[in-house]
C-alpha cells in the first residue's frame, strides 16, 4: 500500500508556525516513503470558515514549497457522505437526538467527584439526559450523539499503531475508558450536518490515508476515530502525532497568534528554509 498522508487545516485563521511544521513534516514523510501528500480543507463549520483564509492556506503552503494533487477535498462538499455514515450508525441503534444546551449539561453533571473525569477529548462528558430519545425526533436545534455504552458492545476492540514521539507503540481500544472518559460524543453538531470526528473518519478512509500525521493534542481523540472506523467497517491508518510547536513561554500556538503567522514571516523576508530551521526540520532536498 502506498504511503498516503494529509494535512487538514480549518480555514478559520492564518496558518502559523505550528501548522507549517505539521504540513512540512507530513510532506517530508510522504517524500521519504515515495508516497503521496494530500491536502484537505476542514470547513464544516461554515460559521467560522472564510474563503480568504482558504486562499491564504494555498498561498502559504505553495510558498513553503509543498505540492499536492488537485482538486483538494473540501468537507463542505461532502455532507451527503457524512449523512450516509450517520445513517449507518443509526441503523445499528447507536445514535440519539439531544436537545441539551450547555447549561442543561452543567446542571445535570452536578458537583465534581474525585477520580471521576468531567472532560474528555470531546469536551464535557455528557450525563445522558437525552439517551432515551430517537434520532428521528431530531429537530433543527438538536445535535446527534453516539450512545457509547452500546457502541463499545457493537465494535471490535481494534488496535492502532502510533509512530509519533510521545506515545509510540500499539494502543488498543478500552471500552471502560471510552465510557467513563469519553462518553456520548457528538456526531452531528447544530447547523453543521456533521462533526469533526465523523468527518475525519469518513475523509481519511475515502482519501486512502495510510498514515495520519497531526498534532499530539489530537492523540486522545484517536480512540474515538478508531472506534468509529470499527463501527463503520473502515480501515484504521497508522497515526503519527507530532510534538507541538510552542512559543518561548512554553504555550502552544493558537490561530489568534498572528505574530507567528506564516504570512508575517513572509512579509518580513523569511525564506521557506528559515521556517524549516525555526521548527527544527531538515532542509528540503528540493
Ligand atoms: N482540522 C484539524 C486541525 O486544524 C486537524 C484534524 C486532523 O488532522 O485530524 O486541527
mmCIF file of C-alpha atoms and ligand atoms in Angstrom:
data_model
loop_
_atom_site.group_PDB
_atom_site.id
_atom_site.type_symbol
_atom_site.label_atom_id
_atom_site.label_comp_id
_atom_site.label_asym_id
_atom_site.label_seq_id
_atom_site.Cartn_x
_atom_site.Cartn_y
_atom_site.Cartn_z
ATOM 1 C CA UNK A 1 0.000 0.000 0.000
ATOM 2 C CA UNK A 2 1.444 3.377 -0.981
ATOM 3 C CA UNK A 3 2.126 5.667 1.953
ATOM 4 C CA UNK A 4 -0.546 8.378 1.836
ATOM 5 C CA UNK A 5 -0.855 11.184 4.342
ATOM 6 C CA UNK A 6 -2.584 14.530 4.588
ATOM 7 C CA UNK A 7 -2.591 17.988 6.102
ATOM 8 C CA UNK A 8 -6.112 19.011 7.140
ATOM 9 C CA UNK A 9 -6.366 22.659 8.205
ATOM 10 C CA UNK A 10 -9.570 24.541 9.009
ATOM 11 C CA UNK A 11 -9.786 27.876 7.139
ATOM 12 C CA UNK A 12 -10.655 29.849 10.261
ATOM 13 C CA UNK A 13 -7.490 31.913 10.658
ATOM 14 C CA UNK A 14 -3.928 32.297 9.427
ATOM 15 C CA UNK A 15 -1.570 29.315 9.293
ATOM 16 C CA UNK A 16 1.151 29.722 11.913
ATOM 17 C CA UNK A 17 4.469 28.011 12.586
ATOM 18 C CA UNK A 18 2.721 25.012 14.176
ATOM 19 C CA UNK A 19 0.688 24.402 11.022
ATOM 20 C CA UNK A 20 3.769 24.840 8.847
ATOM 21 C CA UNK A 21 5.556 22.207 10.920
ATOM 22 C CA UNK A 22 2.654 19.745 10.632
ATOM 23 C CA UNK A 23 2.306 20.267 6.870
ATOM 24 C CA UNK A 24 6.051 20.085 6.108
ATOM 25 C CA UNK A 25 6.545 17.026 8.330
ATOM 26 C CA UNK A 26 3.703 15.170 6.577
ATOM 27 C CA UNK A 27 5.036 16.266 3.191
ATOM 28 C CA UNK A 28 8.593 15.121 4.084
ATOM 29 C CA UNK A 29 7.358 11.765 5.396
ATOM 30 C CA UNK A 30 5.472 11.184 2.132
ATOM 31 C CA UNK A 31 8.523 12.197 0.068
ATOM 32 C CA UNK A 32 10.814 9.866 2.044
ATOM 33 C CA UNK A 33 8.391 6.965 1.609
ATOM 34 C CA UNK A 34 7.842 7.728 -2.084
ATOM 35 C CA UNK A 35 4.170 8.254 -1.218
ATOM 36 C CA UNK A 36 1.526 10.932 -1.546
ATOM 37 C CA UNK A 37 0.806 14.104 0.416
ATOM 38 C CA UNK A 38 -2.812 15.300 0.254
ATOM 39 C CA UNK A 39 -4.483 18.480 1.402
ATOM 40 C CA UNK A 40 -7.977 18.578 2.879
ATOM 41 C CA UNK A 41 -9.910 21.684 3.838
ATOM 42 C CA UNK A 42 -11.857 21.085 7.065
ATOM 43 C CA UNK A 43 -14.608 23.648 6.612
ATOM 44 C CA UNK A 44 -17.758 22.013 8.038
ATOM 45 C CA UNK A 45 -18.075 24.899 10.491
ATOM 46 C CA UNK A 46 -19.373 27.371 7.929
ATOM 47 C CA UNK A 47 -19.954 29.987 10.632
ATOM 48 C CA UNK A 48 -16.174 30.270 11.062
ATOM 49 C CA UNK A 49 -14.677 29.224 7.698
ATOM 50 C CA UNK A 50 -13.778 32.087 5.319
ATOM 51 C CA UNK A 51 -12.784 31.887 1.613
ATOM 52 C CA UNK A 52 -9.963 34.351 2.219
ATOM 53 C CA UNK A 53 -8.394 32.048 4.825
ATOM 54 C CA UNK A 54 -8.678 29.123 2.426
ATOM 55 C CA UNK A 55 -6.926 31.156 -0.299
ATOM 56 C CA UNK A 56 -4.224 32.089 2.194
ATOM 57 C CA UNK A 57 -3.686 28.402 3.091
ATOM 58 C CA UNK A 58 -2.987 27.539 -0.568
ATOM 59 C CA UNK A 59 -0.683 30.507 -0.936
ATOM 60 C CA UNK A 60 1.293 29.812 2.258
ATOM 61 C CA UNK A 61 1.702 26.090 1.527
ATOM 62 C CA UNK A 62 2.858 26.749 -2.018
ATOM 63 C CA UNK A 63 5.299 29.317 -0.725
ATOM 64 C CA UNK A 64 6.593 26.624 1.672
ATOM 65 C CA UNK A 65 7.337 24.589 -1.467
ATOM 66 C CA UNK A 66 4.709 21.948 -0.749
ATOM 67 C CA UNK A 67 2.796 20.383 -3.636
ATOM 68 C CA UNK A 68 -0.359 18.246 -3.600
ATOM 69 C CA UNK A 69 -2.820 16.731 -6.089
ATOM 70 C CA UNK A 70 -5.806 18.883 -7.066
ATOM 71 C CA UNK A 71 -8.720 19.315 -6.679
ATOM 72 C CA UNK A 72 -8.463 19.128 -2.902
ATOM 73 C CA UNK A 73 -11.105 17.517 -0.719
ATOM 74 C CA UNK A 74 -13.346 20.095 0.971
ATOM 75 C CA UNK A 75 -15.577 18.922 3.811
ATOM 76 C CA UNK A 76 -18.344 21.400 2.989
ATOM 77 C CA UNK A 77 -18.902 19.471 -0.277
ATOM 78 C CA UNK A 78 -19.262 16.097 1.480
ATOM 79 C CA UNK A 79 -22.339 16.428 3.698
ATOM 80 C CA UNK A 80 -24.180 13.540 1.922
ATOM 81 C CA UNK A 81 -21.216 11.239 2.698
ATOM 82 C CA UNK A 82 -21.329 12.184 6.396
ATOM 83 C CA UNK A 83 -25.107 11.629 6.385
ATOM 84 C CA UNK A 84 -24.529 8.131 4.990
ATOM 85 C CA UNK A 85 -22.058 7.343 7.787
ATOM 86 C CA UNK A 86 -24.502 8.683 10.377
ATOM 87 C CA UNK A 87 -27.349 6.607 8.901
ATOM 88 C CA UNK A 88 -25.165 3.516 9.172
ATOM 89 C CA UNK A 89 -24.656 4.140 12.918
ATOM 90 C CA UNK A 90 -28.342 4.962 13.374
ATOM 91 C CA UNK A 91 -29.370 1.711 11.657
ATOM 92 C CA UNK A 92 -27.217 -0.079 14.249
ATOM 93 C CA UNK A 93 -29.245 1.612 17.028
ATOM 94 C CA UNK A 94 -26.263 3.597 18.316
ATOM 95 C CA UNK A 95 -27.392 7.225 17.955
ATOM 96 C CA UNK A 96 -29.900 9.589 19.554
ATOM 97 C CA UNK A 97 -31.099 13.182 19.281
ATOM 98 C CA UNK A 98 -30.064 15.520 22.090
ATOM 99 C CA UNK A 99 -31.598 18.886 22.871
ATOM 100 C CA UNK A 100 -29.404 19.806 25.839
ATOM 101 C CA UNK A 101 -27.623 23.121 25.904
ATOM 102 C CA UNK A 102 -24.501 23.817 27.899
ATOM 103 C CA UNK A 103 -26.449 24.943 30.983
ATOM 104 C CA UNK A 104 -28.571 21.743 30.996
ATOM 105 C CA UNK A 105 -25.408 19.646 30.865
ATOM 106 C CA UNK A 106 -23.640 21.631 33.596
ATOM 107 C CA UNK A 107 -26.704 21.351 35.862
ATOM 108 C CA UNK A 108 -27.080 17.581 35.327
ATOM 109 C CA UNK A 109 -23.363 16.911 35.746
ATOM 110 C CA UNK A 110 -23.562 18.041 39.395
ATOM 111 C CA UNK A 111 -20.601 18.579 41.687
ATOM 112 C CA UNK A 112 -17.255 17.115 40.583
ATOM 113 C CA UNK A 113 -16.399 13.798 42.252
ATOM 114 C CA UNK A 114 -12.889 12.776 42.984
ATOM 115 C CA UNK A 115 -11.449 10.402 40.418
ATOM 116 C CA UNK A 116 -14.371 10.845 38.007
ATOM 117 C CA UNK A 117 -13.279 12.691 34.851
ATOM 118 C CA UNK A 118 -15.506 15.607 33.849
ATOM 119 C CA UNK A 119 -13.949 16.376 30.491
ATOM 120 C CA UNK A 120 -12.777 14.146 27.664
ATOM 121 C CA UNK A 121 -11.493 14.652 24.119
ATOM 122 C CA UNK A 122 -15.000 15.723 23.010
ATOM 123 C CA UNK A 123 -15.472 18.242 25.824
ATOM 124 C CA UNK A 124 -17.622 17.809 28.924
ATOM 125 C CA UNK A 125 -18.653 14.188 29.363
ATOM 126 C CA UNK A 126 -22.373 14.066 28.622
ATOM 127 C CA UNK A 127 -24.519 12.968 31.589
ATOM 128 C CA UNK A 128 -27.010 11.096 29.369
ATOM 129 C CA UNK A 129 -30.166 13.189 29.812
ATOM 130 C CA UNK A 130 -31.493 12.567 26.262
ATOM 131 C CA UNK A 131 -30.259 8.991 25.922
ATOM 132 C CA UNK A 132 -33.811 7.634 25.629
ATOM 133 C CA UNK A 133 -34.671 9.783 22.592
ATOM 134 C CA UNK A 134 -34.729 8.614 18.970
ATOM 135 C CA UNK A 135 -32.589 10.036 16.181
ATOM 136 C CA UNK A 136 -35.719 10.541 14.059
ATOM 137 C CA UNK A 137 -37.031 13.025 16.610
ATOM 138 C CA UNK A 138 -34.142 15.412 15.908
ATOM 139 C CA UNK A 139 -35.197 18.986 15.253
ATOM 140 C CA UNK A 140 -33.093 21.772 13.685
ATOM 141 C CA UNK A 141 -31.713 22.736 17.070
ATOM 142 C CA UNK A 142 -30.774 19.227 18.258
ATOM 143 C CA UNK A 143 -27.409 17.527 17.997
ATOM 144 C CA UNK A 144 -26.978 13.777 17.326
ATOM 145 C CA UNK A 145 -24.918 11.774 19.815
ATOM 146 C CA UNK A 146 -23.365 8.323 19.880
ATOM 147 C CA UNK A 147 -24.517 6.053 22.709
ATOM 148 C CA UNK A 148 -21.071 4.996 23.905
ATOM 149 C CA UNK A 149 -22.198 2.063 26.051
ATOM 150 C CA UNK A 150 -23.929 0.482 23.064
ATOM 151 C CA UNK A 151 -21.144 1.465 20.668
ATOM 152 C CA UNK A 152 -18.396 -0.349 22.559
ATOM 153 C CA UNK A 153 -20.517 -3.512 22.569
ATOM 154 C CA UNK A 154 -21.088 -3.277 18.815
ATOM 155 C CA UNK A 155 -17.445 -2.535 17.936
ATOM 156 C CA UNK A 156 -14.493 -4.884 17.725
ATOM 157 C CA UNK A 157 -11.627 -3.970 20.067
ATOM 158 C CA UNK A 158 -9.338 -2.577 17.416
ATOM 159 C CA UNK A 159 -5.741 -1.556 17.951
ATOM 160 C CA UNK A 160 -3.818 1.165 16.201
ATOM 161 C CA UNK A 161 -0.129 1.783 15.680
ATOM 162 C CA UNK A 162 1.303 5.112 16.801
ATOM 163 C CA UNK A 163 4.681 6.153 15.394
ATOM 164 C CA UNK A 164 4.930 9.661 16.889
ATOM 165 C CA UNK A 165 7.450 10.545 19.609
ATOM 166 C CA UNK A 166 5.094 10.984 22.575
ATOM 167 C CA UNK A 167 3.022 7.794 22.601
ATOM 168 C CA UNK A 168 4.845 5.253 20.412
ATOM 169 C CA UNK A 169 3.564 1.697 20.208
ATOM 170 C CA UNK A 170 0.325 -0.203 19.833
ATOM 171 C CA UNK A 171 -2.816 1.087 21.535
ATOM 172 C CA UNK A 172 -5.986 -0.979 21.893
ATOM 173 C CA UNK A 173 -9.460 0.440 22.432
ATOM 174 C CA UNK A 174 -10.512 0.208 26.084
ATOM 175 C CA UNK A 175 -14.338 0.039 26.464
ATOM 176 C CA UNK A 176 -14.358 1.187 30.106
ATOM 177 C CA UNK A 177 -12.214 4.224 29.301
ATOM 178 C CA UNK A 178 -14.365 5.098 26.299
ATOM 179 C CA UNK A 179 -17.465 5.036 28.511
ATOM 180 C CA UNK A 180 -16.028 6.872 31.530
ATOM 181 C CA UNK A 181 -13.519 9.272 29.960
ATOM 182 C CA UNK A 182 -15.020 9.996 26.539
ATOM 183 C CA UNK A 183 -18.770 9.358 26.787
ATOM 184 C CA UNK A 184 -21.565 10.085 24.310
ATOM 185 C CA UNK A 185 -19.722 12.167 21.731
ATOM 186 C CA UNK A 186 -21.456 14.452 19.242
ATOM 187 C CA UNK A 187 -21.706 13.025 15.715
ATOM 188 C CA UNK A 188 -23.685 15.899 14.212
ATOM 189 C CA UNK A 189 -23.338 19.427 15.571
ATOM 190 C CA UNK A 190 -26.050 22.070 15.363
ATOM 191 C CA UNK A 191 -26.173 23.705 11.905
ATOM 192 C CA UNK A 192 -23.182 21.710 10.673
ATOM 193 C CA UNK A 193 -24.517 18.409 9.307
ATOM 194 C CA UNK A 194 -21.552 16.563 10.825
ATOM 195 C CA UNK A 195 -18.822 16.833 13.438
ATOM 196 C CA UNK A 196 -15.050 16.781 13.340
ATOM 197 C CA UNK A 197 -14.945 13.121 14.473
ATOM 198 C CA UNK A 198 -17.468 11.767 11.954
ATOM 199 C CA UNK A 199 -15.977 13.749 9.054
ATOM 200 C CA UNK A 200 -12.333 12.954 9.728
ATOM 201 C CA UNK A 201 -13.049 9.219 9.828
ATOM 202 C CA UNK A 202 -15.011 9.228 6.546
ATOM 203 C CA UNK A 203 -12.447 11.501 4.884
ATOM 204 C CA UNK A 204 -9.334 9.579 5.919
ATOM 205 C CA UNK A 205 -10.927 6.379 4.611
ATOM 206 C CA UNK A 206 -12.108 7.943 1.340
ATOM 207 C CA UNK A 207 -8.733 9.595 0.708
ATOM 208 C CA UNK A 208 -6.956 6.275 1.315
ATOM 209 C CA UNK A 209 -4.870 7.720 4.160
ATOM 210 C CA UNK A 210 -2.399 5.116 5.431
ATOM 211 C CA UNK A 211 -0.721 7.401 7.997
ATOM 212 C CA UNK A 212 -2.459 10.347 9.690
ATOM 213 C CA UNK A 213 0.119 12.953 10.712
ATOM 214 C CA UNK A 214 -1.196 15.571 13.151
ATOM 215 C CA UNK A 215 -0.514 17.328 16.451
ATOM 216 C CA UNK A 216 -0.195 15.487 19.773
ATOM 217 C CA UNK A 217 -3.219 17.459 21.039
ATOM 218 C CA UNK A 218 -5.365 15.097 18.950
ATOM 219 C CA UNK A 219 -3.945 11.888 20.398
ATOM 220 C CA UNK A 220 -6.811 11.489 22.906
ATOM 221 C CA UNK A 221 -9.360 11.878 20.093
ATOM 222 C CA UNK A 222 -7.806 8.965 18.190
ATOM 223 C CA UNK A 223 -9.640 6.343 20.276
ATOM 224 C CA UNK A 224 -12.913 7.947 19.072
ATOM 225 C CA UNK A 225 -11.752 7.755 15.460
ATOM 226 C CA UNK A 226 -10.647 4.130 15.725
ATOM 227 C CA UNK A 227 -13.959 3.203 17.386
ATOM 228 C CA UNK A 228 -15.921 4.876 14.568
ATOM 229 C CA UNK A 229 -13.732 3.147 11.950
ATOM 230 C CA UNK A 230 -14.524 -0.186 13.571
ATOM 231 C CA UNK A 231 -18.287 0.528 13.674
ATOM 232 C CA UNK A 232 -18.364 1.787 10.082
ATOM 233 C CA UNK A 233 -16.162 -1.006 8.705
ATOM 234 C CA UNK A 234 -13.437 1.436 7.615
ATOM 235 C CA UNK A 235 -9.678 0.808 7.724
ATOM 236 C CA UNK A 236 -7.576 2.198 10.578
ATOM 237 C CA UNK A 237 -4.476 4.090 9.420
ATOM 238 C CA UNK A 238 -1.210 4.325 11.309
ATOM 239 C CA UNK A 239 -1.134 7.514 13.415
ATOM 240 C CA UNK A 240 1.778 9.868 13.892
ATOM 241 C CA UNK A 241 1.089 12.563 16.495
ATOM 242 C CA UNK A 242 3.928 15.058 16.434
ATOM 243 C CA UNK A 243 5.065 17.370 19.206
ATOM 244 C CA UNK A 244 3.502 20.818 19.237
ATOM 245 C CA UNK A 245 5.442 23.939 18.416
ATOM 246 C CA UNK A 246 5.380 26.208 21.458
ATOM 247 C CA UNK A 247 6.208 29.861 21.983
ATOM 248 C CA UNK A 248 9.090 30.983 24.180
ATOM 249 C CA UNK A 249 6.823 30.738 27.262
ATOM 250 C CA UNK A 250 6.033 27.116 26.509
ATOM 251 C CA UNK A 251 2.488 27.924 25.393
ATOM 252 C CA UNK A 252 1.230 26.164 22.282
ATOM 253 C CA UNK A 253 0.493 28.409 19.336
ATOM 254 C CA UNK A 254 -3.111 29.275 18.547
ATOM 255 C CA UNK A 255 -4.818 30.645 15.454
ATOM 256 C CA UNK A 256 -5.047 34.086 17.028
ATOM 257 C CA UNK A 257 -1.254 34.116 17.402
ATOM 258 C CA UNK A 258 -0.923 36.396 14.391
ATOM 259 C CA UNK A 259 2.613 37.211 15.469
ATOM 260 C CA UNK A 260 3.676 33.779 14.276
ATOM 261 C CA UNK A 261 1.586 33.685 11.110
ATOM 262 C CA UNK A 262 3.482 32.361 8.099
ATOM 263 C CA UNK A 263 2.270 35.383 6.135
ATOM 264 C CA UNK A 264 4.015 37.666 8.630
ATOM 265 C CA UNK A 265 7.350 35.853 8.322
ATOM 266 C CA UNK A 266 6.983 36.017 4.544
ATOM 267 C CA UNK A 267 6.327 39.743 4.667
ATOM 268 C CA UNK A 268 9.448 40.165 6.791
ATOM 269 C CA UNK A 269 11.558 38.455 4.132
ATOM 270 C CA UNK A 270 11.994 34.969 5.643
ATOM 271 C CA UNK A 271 12.580 32.066 3.253
ATOM 272 C CA UNK A 272 10.955 28.627 3.427
ATOM 273 C CA UNK A 273 14.329 27.273 4.613
ATOM 274 C CA UNK A 274 14.238 29.796 7.502
ATOM 275 C CA UNK A 275 10.835 28.432 8.517
ATOM 276 C CA UNK A 276 12.175 24.862 8.366
ATOM 277 C CA UNK A 277 15.021 25.871 10.616
ATOM 278 C CA UNK A 278 12.676 27.636 13.087
ATOM 279 C CA UNK A 279 10.595 24.468 13.567
ATOM 280 C CA UNK A 280 13.571 22.113 13.579
ATOM 281 C CA UNK A 281 13.052 20.329 10.279
ATOM 282 C CA UNK A 282 15.960 19.431 7.994
ATOM 283 C CA UNK A 283 16.444 21.486 4.825
ATOM 284 C CA UNK A 284 14.287 20.332 1.976
ATOM 285 C CA UNK A 285 16.037 18.409 -0.751
ATOM 286 C CA UNK A 286 14.040 20.406 -3.298
HETATM 287 N N1 LIG B 1 -8.569 20.244 11.228
HETATM 288 C C1 LIG B 1 -7.815 19.816 12.356
HETATM 289 C C2 LIG B 1 -6.993 20.981 12.894
HETATM 290 O O1 LIG B 1 -6.886 22.006 12.219
HETATM 291 C C3 LIG B 1 -6.864 18.686 12.027
HETATM 292 C C4 LIG B 1 -7.537 17.387 12.086
HETATM 293 C C5 LIG B 1 -6.687 16.168 11.819
HETATM 294 O O2 LIG B 1 -5.558 16.288 11.323
HETATM 295 O O3 LIG B 1 -7.184 15.079 12.082
HETATM 296 O O4 LIG B 1 -6.500 20.878 13.999
#
